[in-house]
PDB file of C-alpha atoms in Angstrom:
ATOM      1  CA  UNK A   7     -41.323  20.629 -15.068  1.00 42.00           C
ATOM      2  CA  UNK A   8     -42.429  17.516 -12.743  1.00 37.00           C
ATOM      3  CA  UNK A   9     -41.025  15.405 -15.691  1.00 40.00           C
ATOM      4  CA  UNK A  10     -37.357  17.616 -15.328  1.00 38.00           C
ATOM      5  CA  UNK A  11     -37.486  17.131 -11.705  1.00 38.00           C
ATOM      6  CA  UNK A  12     -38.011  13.258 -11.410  1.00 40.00           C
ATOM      7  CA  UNK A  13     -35.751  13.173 -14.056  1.00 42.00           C
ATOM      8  CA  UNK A  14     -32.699  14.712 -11.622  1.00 41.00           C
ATOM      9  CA  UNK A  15     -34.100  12.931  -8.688  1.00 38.00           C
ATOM     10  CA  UNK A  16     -33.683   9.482 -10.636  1.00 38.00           C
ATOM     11  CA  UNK A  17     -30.206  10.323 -11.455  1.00 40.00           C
ATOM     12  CA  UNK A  18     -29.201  11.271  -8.094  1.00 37.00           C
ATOM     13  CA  UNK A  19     -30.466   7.943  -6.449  1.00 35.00           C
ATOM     14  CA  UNK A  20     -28.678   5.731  -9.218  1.00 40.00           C
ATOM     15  CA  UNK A  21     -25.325   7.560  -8.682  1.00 37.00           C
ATOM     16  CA  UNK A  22     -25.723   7.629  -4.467  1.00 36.00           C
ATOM     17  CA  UNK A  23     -26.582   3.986  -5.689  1.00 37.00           C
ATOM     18  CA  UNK A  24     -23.587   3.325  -7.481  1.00 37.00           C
ATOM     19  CA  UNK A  25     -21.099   4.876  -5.603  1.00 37.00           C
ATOM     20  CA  UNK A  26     -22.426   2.864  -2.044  1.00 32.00           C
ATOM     21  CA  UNK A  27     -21.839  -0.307  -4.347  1.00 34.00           C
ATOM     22  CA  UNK A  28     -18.655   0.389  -5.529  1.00 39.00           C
ATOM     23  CA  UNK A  29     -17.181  -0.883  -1.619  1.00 44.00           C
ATOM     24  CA  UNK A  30     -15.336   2.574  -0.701  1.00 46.00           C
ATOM     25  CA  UNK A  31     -16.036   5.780   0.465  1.00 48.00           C
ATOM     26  CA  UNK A  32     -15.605   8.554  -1.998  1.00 46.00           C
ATOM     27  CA  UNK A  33     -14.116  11.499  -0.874  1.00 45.00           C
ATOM     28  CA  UNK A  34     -15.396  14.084  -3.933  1.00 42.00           C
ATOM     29  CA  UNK A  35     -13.389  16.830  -2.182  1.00 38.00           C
ATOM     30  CA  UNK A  36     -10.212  15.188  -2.013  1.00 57.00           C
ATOM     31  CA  UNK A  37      -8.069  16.017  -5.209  1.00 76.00           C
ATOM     32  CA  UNK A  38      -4.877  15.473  -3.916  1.00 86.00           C
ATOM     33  CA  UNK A  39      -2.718  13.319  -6.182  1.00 90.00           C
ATOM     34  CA  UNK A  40      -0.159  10.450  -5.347  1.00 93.00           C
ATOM     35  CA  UNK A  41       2.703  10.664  -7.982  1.00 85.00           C
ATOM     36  CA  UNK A  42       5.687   8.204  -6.996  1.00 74.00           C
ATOM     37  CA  UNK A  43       9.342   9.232  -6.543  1.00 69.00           C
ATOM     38  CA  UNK A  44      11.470  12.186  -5.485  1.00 73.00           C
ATOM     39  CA  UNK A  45      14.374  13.339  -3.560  1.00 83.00           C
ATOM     40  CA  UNK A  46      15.922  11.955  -0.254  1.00 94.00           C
ATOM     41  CA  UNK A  47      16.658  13.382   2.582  1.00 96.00           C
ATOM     42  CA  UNK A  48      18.811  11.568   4.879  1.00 97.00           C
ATOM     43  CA  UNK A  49      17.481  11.182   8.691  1.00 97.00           C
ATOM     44  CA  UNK A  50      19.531   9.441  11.676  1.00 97.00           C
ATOM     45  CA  UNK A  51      18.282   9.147  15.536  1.00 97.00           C
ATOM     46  CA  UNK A  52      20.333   7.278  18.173  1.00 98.00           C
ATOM     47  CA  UNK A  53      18.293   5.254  20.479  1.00 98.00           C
ATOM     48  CA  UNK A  54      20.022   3.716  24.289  1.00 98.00           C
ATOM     49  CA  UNK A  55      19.026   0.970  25.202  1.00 98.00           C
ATOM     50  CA  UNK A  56      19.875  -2.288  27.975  1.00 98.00           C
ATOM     51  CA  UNK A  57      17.553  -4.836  26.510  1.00 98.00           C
ATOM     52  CA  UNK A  58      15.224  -5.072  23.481  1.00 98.00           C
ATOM     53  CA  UNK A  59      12.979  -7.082  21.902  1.00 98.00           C
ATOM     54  CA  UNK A  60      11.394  -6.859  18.238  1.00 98.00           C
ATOM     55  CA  UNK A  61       7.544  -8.398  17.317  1.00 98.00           C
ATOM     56  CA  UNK A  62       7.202  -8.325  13.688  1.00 98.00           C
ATOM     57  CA  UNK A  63       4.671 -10.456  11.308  1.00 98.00           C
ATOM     58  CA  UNK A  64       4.796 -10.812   7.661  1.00 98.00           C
ATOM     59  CA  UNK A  65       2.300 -12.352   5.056  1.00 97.00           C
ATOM     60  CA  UNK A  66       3.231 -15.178   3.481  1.00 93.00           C
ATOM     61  CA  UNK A  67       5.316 -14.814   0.438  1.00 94.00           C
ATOM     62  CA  UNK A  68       5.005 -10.867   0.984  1.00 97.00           C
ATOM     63  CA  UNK A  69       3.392  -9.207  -2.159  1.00 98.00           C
ATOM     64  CA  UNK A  70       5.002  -8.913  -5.202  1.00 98.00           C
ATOM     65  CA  UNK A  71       7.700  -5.938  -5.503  1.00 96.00           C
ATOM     66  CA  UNK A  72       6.722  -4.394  -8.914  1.00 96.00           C
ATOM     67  CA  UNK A  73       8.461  -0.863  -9.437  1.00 90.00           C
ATOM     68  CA  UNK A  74       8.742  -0.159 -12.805  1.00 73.00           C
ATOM     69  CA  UNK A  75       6.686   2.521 -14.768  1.00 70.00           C
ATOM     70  CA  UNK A  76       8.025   5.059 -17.125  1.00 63.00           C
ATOM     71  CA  UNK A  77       7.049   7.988 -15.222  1.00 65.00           C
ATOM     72  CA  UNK A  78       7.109   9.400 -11.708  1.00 71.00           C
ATOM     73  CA  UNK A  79       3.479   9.579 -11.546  1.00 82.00           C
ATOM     74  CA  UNK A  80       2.923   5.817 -11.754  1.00 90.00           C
ATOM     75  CA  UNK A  81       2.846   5.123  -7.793  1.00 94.00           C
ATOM     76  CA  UNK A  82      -0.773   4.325  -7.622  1.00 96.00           C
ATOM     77  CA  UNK A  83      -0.224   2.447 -10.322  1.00 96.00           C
ATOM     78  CA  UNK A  84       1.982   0.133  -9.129  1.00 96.00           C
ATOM     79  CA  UNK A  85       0.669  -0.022  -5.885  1.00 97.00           C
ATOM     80  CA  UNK A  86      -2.305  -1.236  -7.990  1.00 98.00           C
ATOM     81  CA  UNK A  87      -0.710  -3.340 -10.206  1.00 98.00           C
ATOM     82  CA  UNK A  88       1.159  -5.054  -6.828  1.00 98.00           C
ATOM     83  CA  UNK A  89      -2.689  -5.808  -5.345  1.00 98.00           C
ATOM     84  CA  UNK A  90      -3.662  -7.712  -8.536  1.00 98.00           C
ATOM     85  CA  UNK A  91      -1.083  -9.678  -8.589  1.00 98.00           C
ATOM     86  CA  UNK A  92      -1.013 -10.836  -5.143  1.00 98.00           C
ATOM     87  CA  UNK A  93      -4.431 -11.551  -5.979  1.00 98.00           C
ATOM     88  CA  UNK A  94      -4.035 -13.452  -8.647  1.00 98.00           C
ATOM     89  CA  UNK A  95      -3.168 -16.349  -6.487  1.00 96.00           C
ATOM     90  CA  UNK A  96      -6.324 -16.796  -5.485  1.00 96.00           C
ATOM     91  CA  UNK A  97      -8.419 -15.513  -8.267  1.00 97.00           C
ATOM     92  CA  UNK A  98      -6.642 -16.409 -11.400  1.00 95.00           C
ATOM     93  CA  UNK A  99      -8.203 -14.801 -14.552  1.00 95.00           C
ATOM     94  CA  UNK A 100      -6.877 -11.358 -12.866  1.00 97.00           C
ATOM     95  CA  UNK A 101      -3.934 -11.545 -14.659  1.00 97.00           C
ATOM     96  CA  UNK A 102      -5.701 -13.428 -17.934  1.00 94.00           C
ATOM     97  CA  UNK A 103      -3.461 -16.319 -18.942  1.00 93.00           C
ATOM     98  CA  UNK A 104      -0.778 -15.817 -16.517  1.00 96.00           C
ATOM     99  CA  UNK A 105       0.562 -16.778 -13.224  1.00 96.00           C
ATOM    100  CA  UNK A 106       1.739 -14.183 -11.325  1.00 97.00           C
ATOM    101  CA  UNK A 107       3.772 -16.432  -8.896  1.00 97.00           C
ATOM    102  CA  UNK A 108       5.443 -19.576  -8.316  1.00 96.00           C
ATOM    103  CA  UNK A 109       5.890 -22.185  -5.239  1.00 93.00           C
ATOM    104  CA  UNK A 110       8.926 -23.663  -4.085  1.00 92.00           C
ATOM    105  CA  UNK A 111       7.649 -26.334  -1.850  1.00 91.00           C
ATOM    106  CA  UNK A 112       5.529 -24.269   0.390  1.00 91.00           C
ATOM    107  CA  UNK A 113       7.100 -21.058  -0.154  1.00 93.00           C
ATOM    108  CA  UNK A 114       5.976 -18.355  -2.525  1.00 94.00           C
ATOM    109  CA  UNK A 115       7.848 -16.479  -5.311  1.00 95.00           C
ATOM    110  CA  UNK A 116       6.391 -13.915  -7.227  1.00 97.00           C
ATOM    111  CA  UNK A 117       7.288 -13.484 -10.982  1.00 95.00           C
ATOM    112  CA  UNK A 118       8.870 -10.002 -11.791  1.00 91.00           C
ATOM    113  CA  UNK A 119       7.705  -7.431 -14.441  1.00 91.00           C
ATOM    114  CA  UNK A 120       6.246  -9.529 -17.153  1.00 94.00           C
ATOM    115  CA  UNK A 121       5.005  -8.273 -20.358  1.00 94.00           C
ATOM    116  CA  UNK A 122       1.677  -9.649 -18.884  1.00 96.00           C
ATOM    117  CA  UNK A 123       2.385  -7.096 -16.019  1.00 96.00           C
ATOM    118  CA  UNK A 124       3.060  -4.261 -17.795  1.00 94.00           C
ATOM    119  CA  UNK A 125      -0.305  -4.310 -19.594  1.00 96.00           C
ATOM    120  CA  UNK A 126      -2.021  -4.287 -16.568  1.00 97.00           C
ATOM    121  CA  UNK A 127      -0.100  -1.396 -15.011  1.00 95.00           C
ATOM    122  CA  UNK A 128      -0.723  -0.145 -18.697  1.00 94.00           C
ATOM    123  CA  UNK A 129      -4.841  -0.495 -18.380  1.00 96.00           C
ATOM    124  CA  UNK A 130      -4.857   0.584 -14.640  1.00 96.00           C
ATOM    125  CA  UNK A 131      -3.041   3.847 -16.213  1.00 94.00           C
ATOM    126  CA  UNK A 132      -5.660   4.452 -18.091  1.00 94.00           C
ATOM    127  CA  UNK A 133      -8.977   3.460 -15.274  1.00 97.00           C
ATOM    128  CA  UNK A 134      -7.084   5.477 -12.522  1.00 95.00           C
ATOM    129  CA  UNK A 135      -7.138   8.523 -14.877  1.00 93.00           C
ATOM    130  CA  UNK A 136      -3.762   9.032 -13.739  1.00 92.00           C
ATOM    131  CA  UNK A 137      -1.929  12.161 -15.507  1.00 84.00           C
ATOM    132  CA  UNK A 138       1.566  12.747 -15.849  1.00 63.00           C
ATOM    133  CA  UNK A 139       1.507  16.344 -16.760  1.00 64.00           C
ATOM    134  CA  UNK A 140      -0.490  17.091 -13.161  1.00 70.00           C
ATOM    135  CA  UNK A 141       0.608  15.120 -10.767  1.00 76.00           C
ATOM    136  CA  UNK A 142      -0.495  11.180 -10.718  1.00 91.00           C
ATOM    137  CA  UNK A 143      -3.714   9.866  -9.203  1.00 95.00           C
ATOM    138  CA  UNK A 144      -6.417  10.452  -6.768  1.00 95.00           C
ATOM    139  CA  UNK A 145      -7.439   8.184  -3.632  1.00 96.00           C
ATOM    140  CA  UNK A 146     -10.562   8.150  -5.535  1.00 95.00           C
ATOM    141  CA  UNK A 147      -9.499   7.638  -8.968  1.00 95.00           C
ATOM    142  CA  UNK A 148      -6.833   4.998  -7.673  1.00 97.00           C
ATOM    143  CA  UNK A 149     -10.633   3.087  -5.917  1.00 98.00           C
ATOM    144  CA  UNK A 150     -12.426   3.497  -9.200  1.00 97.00           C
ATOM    145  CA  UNK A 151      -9.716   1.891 -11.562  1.00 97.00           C
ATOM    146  CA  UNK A 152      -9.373  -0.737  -9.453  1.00 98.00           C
ATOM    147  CA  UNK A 153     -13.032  -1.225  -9.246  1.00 98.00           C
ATOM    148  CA  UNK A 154     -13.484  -1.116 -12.623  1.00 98.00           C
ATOM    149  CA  UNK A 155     -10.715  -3.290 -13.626  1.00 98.00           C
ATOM    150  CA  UNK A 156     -11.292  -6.447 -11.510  1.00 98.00           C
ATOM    151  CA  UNK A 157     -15.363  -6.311 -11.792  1.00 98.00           C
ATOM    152  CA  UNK A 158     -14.398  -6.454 -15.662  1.00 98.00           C
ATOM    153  CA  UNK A 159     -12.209  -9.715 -14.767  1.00 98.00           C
ATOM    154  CA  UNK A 160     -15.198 -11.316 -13.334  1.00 97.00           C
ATOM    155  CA  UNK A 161     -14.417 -10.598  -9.354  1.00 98.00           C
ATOM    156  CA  UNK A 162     -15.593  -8.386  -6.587  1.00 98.00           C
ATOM    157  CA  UNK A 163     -13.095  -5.287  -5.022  1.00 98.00           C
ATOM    158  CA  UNK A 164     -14.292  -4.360  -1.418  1.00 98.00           C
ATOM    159  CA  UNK A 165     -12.356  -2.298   1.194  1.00 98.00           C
ATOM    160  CA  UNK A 166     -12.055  -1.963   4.873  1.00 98.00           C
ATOM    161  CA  UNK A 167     -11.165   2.080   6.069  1.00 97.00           C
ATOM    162  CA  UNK A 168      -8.589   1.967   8.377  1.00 98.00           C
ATOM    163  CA  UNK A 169      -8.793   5.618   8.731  1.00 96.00           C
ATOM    164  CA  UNK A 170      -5.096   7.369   8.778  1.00 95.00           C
ATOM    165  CA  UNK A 171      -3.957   4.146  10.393  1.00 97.00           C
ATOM    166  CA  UNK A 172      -5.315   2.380  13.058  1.00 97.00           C
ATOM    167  CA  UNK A 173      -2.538  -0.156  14.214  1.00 98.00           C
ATOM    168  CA  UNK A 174      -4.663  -2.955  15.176  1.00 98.00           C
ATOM    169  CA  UNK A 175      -6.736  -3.061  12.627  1.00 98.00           C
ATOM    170  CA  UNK A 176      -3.444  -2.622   9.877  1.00 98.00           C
ATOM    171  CA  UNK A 177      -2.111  -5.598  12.094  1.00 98.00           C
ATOM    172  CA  UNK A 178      -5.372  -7.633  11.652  1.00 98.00           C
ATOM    173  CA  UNK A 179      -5.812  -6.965   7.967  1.00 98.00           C
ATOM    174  CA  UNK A 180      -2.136  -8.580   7.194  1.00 98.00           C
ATOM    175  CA  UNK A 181      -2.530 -11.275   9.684  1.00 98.00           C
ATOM    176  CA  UNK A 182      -5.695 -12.352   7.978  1.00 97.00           C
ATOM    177  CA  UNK A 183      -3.528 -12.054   4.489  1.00 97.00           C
ATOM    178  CA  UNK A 184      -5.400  -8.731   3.151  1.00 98.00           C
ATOM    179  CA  UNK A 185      -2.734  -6.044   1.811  1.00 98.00           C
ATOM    180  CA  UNK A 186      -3.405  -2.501   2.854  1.00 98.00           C
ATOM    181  CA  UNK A 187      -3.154   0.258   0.723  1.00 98.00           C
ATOM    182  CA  UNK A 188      -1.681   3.256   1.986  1.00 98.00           C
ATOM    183  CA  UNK A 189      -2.038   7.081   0.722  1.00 98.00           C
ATOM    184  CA  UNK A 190       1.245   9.179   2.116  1.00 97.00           C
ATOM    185  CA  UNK A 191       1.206  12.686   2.364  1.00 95.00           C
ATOM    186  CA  UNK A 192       5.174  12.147   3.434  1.00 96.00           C
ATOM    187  CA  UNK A 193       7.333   9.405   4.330  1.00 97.00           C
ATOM    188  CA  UNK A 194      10.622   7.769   5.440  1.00 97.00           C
ATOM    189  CA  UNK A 195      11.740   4.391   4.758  1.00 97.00           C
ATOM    190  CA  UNK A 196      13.973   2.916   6.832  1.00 98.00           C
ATOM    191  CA  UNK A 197      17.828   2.068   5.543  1.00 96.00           C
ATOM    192  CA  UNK A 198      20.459  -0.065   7.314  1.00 93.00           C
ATOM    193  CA  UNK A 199      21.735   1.477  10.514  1.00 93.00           C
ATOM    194  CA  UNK A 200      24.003   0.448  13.218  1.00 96.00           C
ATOM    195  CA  UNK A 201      22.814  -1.940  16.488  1.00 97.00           C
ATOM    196  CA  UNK A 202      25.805  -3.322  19.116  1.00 96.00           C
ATOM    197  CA  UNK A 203      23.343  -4.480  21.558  1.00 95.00           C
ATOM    198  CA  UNK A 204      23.358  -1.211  24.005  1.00 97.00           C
ATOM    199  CA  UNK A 205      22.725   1.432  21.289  1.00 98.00           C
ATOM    200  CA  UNK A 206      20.982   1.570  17.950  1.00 98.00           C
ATOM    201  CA  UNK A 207      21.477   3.885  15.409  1.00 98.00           C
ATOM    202  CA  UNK A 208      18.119   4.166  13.283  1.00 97.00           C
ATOM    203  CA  UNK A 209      18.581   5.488   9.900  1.00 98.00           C
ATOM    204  CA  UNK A 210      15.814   6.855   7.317  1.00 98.00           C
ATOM    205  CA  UNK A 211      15.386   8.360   3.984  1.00 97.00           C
ATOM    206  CA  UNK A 212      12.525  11.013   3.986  1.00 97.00           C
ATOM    207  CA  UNK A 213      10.395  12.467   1.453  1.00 95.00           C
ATOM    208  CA  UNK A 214       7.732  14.793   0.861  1.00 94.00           C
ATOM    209  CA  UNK A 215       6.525  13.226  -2.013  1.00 92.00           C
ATOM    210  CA  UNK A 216       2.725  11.846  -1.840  1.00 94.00           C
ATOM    211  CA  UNK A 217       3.331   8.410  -2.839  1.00 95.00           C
ATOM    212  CA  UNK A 218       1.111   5.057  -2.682  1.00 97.00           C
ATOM    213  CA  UNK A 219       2.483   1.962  -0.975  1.00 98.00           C
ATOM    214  CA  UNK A 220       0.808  -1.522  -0.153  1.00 98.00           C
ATOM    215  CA  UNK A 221       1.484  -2.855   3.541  1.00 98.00           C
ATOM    216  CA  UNK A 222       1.848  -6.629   3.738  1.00 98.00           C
ATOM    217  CA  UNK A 223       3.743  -6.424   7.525  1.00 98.00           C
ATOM    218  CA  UNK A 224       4.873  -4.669  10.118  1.00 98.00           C
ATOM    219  CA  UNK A 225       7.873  -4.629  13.220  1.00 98.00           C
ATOM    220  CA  UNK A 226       7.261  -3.066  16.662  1.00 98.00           C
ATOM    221  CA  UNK A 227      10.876  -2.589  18.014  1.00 98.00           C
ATOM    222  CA  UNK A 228      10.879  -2.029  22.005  1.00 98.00           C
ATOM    223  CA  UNK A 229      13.833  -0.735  24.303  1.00 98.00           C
ATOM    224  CA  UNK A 230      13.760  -1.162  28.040  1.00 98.00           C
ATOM    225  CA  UNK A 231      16.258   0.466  30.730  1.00 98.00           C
ATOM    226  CA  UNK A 232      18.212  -1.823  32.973  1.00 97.00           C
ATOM    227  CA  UNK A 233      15.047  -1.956  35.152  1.00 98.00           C
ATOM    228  CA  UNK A 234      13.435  -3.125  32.424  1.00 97.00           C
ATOM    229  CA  UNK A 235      11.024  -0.243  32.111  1.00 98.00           C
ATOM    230  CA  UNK A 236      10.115   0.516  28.700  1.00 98.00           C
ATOM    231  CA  UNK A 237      11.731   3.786  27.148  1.00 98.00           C
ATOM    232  CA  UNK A 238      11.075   3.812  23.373  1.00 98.00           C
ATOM    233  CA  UNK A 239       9.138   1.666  20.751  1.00 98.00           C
ATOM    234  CA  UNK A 240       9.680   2.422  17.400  1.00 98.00           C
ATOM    235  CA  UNK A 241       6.945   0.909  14.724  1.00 98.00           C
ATOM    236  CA  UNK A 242       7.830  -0.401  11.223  1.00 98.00           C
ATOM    237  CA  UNK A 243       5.215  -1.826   8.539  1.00 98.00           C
ATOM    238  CA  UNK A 244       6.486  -3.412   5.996  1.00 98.00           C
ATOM    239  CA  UNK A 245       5.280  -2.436   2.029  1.00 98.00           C
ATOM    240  CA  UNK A 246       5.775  -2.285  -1.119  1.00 98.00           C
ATOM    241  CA  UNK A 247       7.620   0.319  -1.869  1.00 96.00           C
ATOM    242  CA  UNK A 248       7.037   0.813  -5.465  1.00 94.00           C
ATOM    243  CA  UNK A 249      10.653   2.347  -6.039  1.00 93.00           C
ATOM    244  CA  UNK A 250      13.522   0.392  -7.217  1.00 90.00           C
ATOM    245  CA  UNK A 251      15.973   1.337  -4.520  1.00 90.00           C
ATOM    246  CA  UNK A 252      13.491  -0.418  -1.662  1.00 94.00           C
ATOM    247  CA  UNK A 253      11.559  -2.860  -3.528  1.00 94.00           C
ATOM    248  CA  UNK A 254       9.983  -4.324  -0.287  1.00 97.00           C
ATOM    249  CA  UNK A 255      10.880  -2.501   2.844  1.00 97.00           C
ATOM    250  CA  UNK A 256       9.988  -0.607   5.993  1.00 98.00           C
ATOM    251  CA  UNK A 257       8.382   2.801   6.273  1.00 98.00           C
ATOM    252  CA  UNK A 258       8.962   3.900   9.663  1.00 98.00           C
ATOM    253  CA  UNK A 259       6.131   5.607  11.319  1.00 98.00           C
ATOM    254  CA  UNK A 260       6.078   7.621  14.867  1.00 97.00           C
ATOM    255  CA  UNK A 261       5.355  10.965  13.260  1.00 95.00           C
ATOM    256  CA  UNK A 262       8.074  10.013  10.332  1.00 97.00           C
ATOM    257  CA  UNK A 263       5.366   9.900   7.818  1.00 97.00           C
ATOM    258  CA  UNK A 264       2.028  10.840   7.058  1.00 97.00           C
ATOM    259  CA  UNK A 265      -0.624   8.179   6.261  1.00 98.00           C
ATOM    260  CA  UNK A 266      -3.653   9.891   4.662  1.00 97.00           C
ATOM    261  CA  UNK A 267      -5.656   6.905   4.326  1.00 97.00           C
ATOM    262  CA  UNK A 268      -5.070   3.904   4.950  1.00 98.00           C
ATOM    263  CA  UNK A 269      -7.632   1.115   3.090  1.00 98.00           C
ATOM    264  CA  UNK A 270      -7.191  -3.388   3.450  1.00 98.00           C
ATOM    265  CA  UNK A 271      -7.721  -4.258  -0.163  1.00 98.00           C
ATOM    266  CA  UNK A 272     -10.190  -7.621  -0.566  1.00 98.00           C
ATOM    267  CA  UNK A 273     -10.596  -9.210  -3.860  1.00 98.00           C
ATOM    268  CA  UNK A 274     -12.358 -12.627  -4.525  1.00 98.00           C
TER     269      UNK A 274
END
């Protein structure tokens, strides 16, 4: 019996042991699964305005804007697949035999969906234990393929919470060139609207969809009054979007959509 119980006891420790190495918190409770694309609604506010000004960063060279997969459920997926190769820059056996980019004078292009690409959306597929036929992937099967696929390259994966999105920290994460992941319950993306300097008219495309995106930006739009008091902000980050329609865009947030998590992704 004292044999059965260290037994248990020494499993216990070793997985408390792995799952504190593996750089992320896991969340055994949370089963709810990110699965990509769905239907649009179409969402419209009109905002008055006498002056405005707009602060917006974005990393350089933005991350790539893969989209492809040939299901629905693939959103993690690609939001993986988008993290590896903006890493890839910098650690360049992610992507085995391949660069993922390339520079025109200083600026940065990133290649499109190679077959090079695809495999590794193909092997993530498989490490993320994502399932068509339920749904997509976890937040903490999402954590674990990527874990497990870029320790098997020969690097380290590490995250920073950022809890359901805590601005500052989003907006030092990008700033210091580390994407974010983010895990949406909901979300709009914002679509060309109208602006003639006194009014703007902000227009969205919603969706309840949980869907997986990676943040490499953000705007902060502000509108004063003819006192110049401030009477709206409206904040932006910019992401991959995973879906062909946005490639990279802006997902508008003030209640628009719901982050779940939000996690700055650090390979090396």
């Amino acid at each position: 019996m004292k044999k059965k119980i260290l037994s248990c006891l020494v499993a216990v420790f070793a997985l408390v042991a792995a799952n504190f190495c593996m750089g992320f918190e896991l969340v055994s409770y949370d089963e709810t699964k990110y699965c990509g694309s769905g239907s649009f609604t179409d969402e419209s506010e009109t905002i008055y305005y006498s002056t405005k000004e707009t602060a917006s960063y974005s990393m350089k060279g933005d991350v790539p804007e893969y989209y492809r997969l040939t299901d629905n459920s693939g959103c993690a997926v690609i939001a993986g697949t988008v993290l590896i190769g903006y890493y890839d820059r910098f650690c360049e056996e992610l992507v085995p035999n391949y660069k993922t980019y390339v520079k025109i004078g200083t600026a940065i292009k990133y290649r499109g969906e190679s077959f090079e690409i695809k495999a590794v959306m193909e092997e993530l597929y498989t490490l993320m234990e994502t399932d068509s036929s339920t749904g997509g992937t976890t937040y903490n099967g999402f954590h674990k393929g990527m874990k497990s696929y870029v320790n098997s390259h020969g690097y380290s994966y590490a995250t920073e919470d950022l809890g359901n999105l805590d601005f500052n920290k989003y907006k030092s994460a990008v700033e210091n060139n580390k994407p974010v992941a983010l895990f949406l319950d909901n979300y709009s993306f914002a679509v060309t609207g109208e602006d003639n300097g006194s009014y703007e008219v902000i227009k969205s495309h919603h969706s309840t969809i949980a869907h997986v995106v990676v943040g490499c930006g953000y705007k902060v739009d502000t509108y004063y009054n003819a006192n110049g008091q401030v009477i709206s902000t409206r904040t932006y980050l910019k992401v991959a979007t995973g879906l062909d329609q946005y490639r990279i865009g802006y997902l508008c947030l003030d209640g628009k959509s719901g982050i779940d998590r939000a996690n700055s992704i650090i390979i090396q």
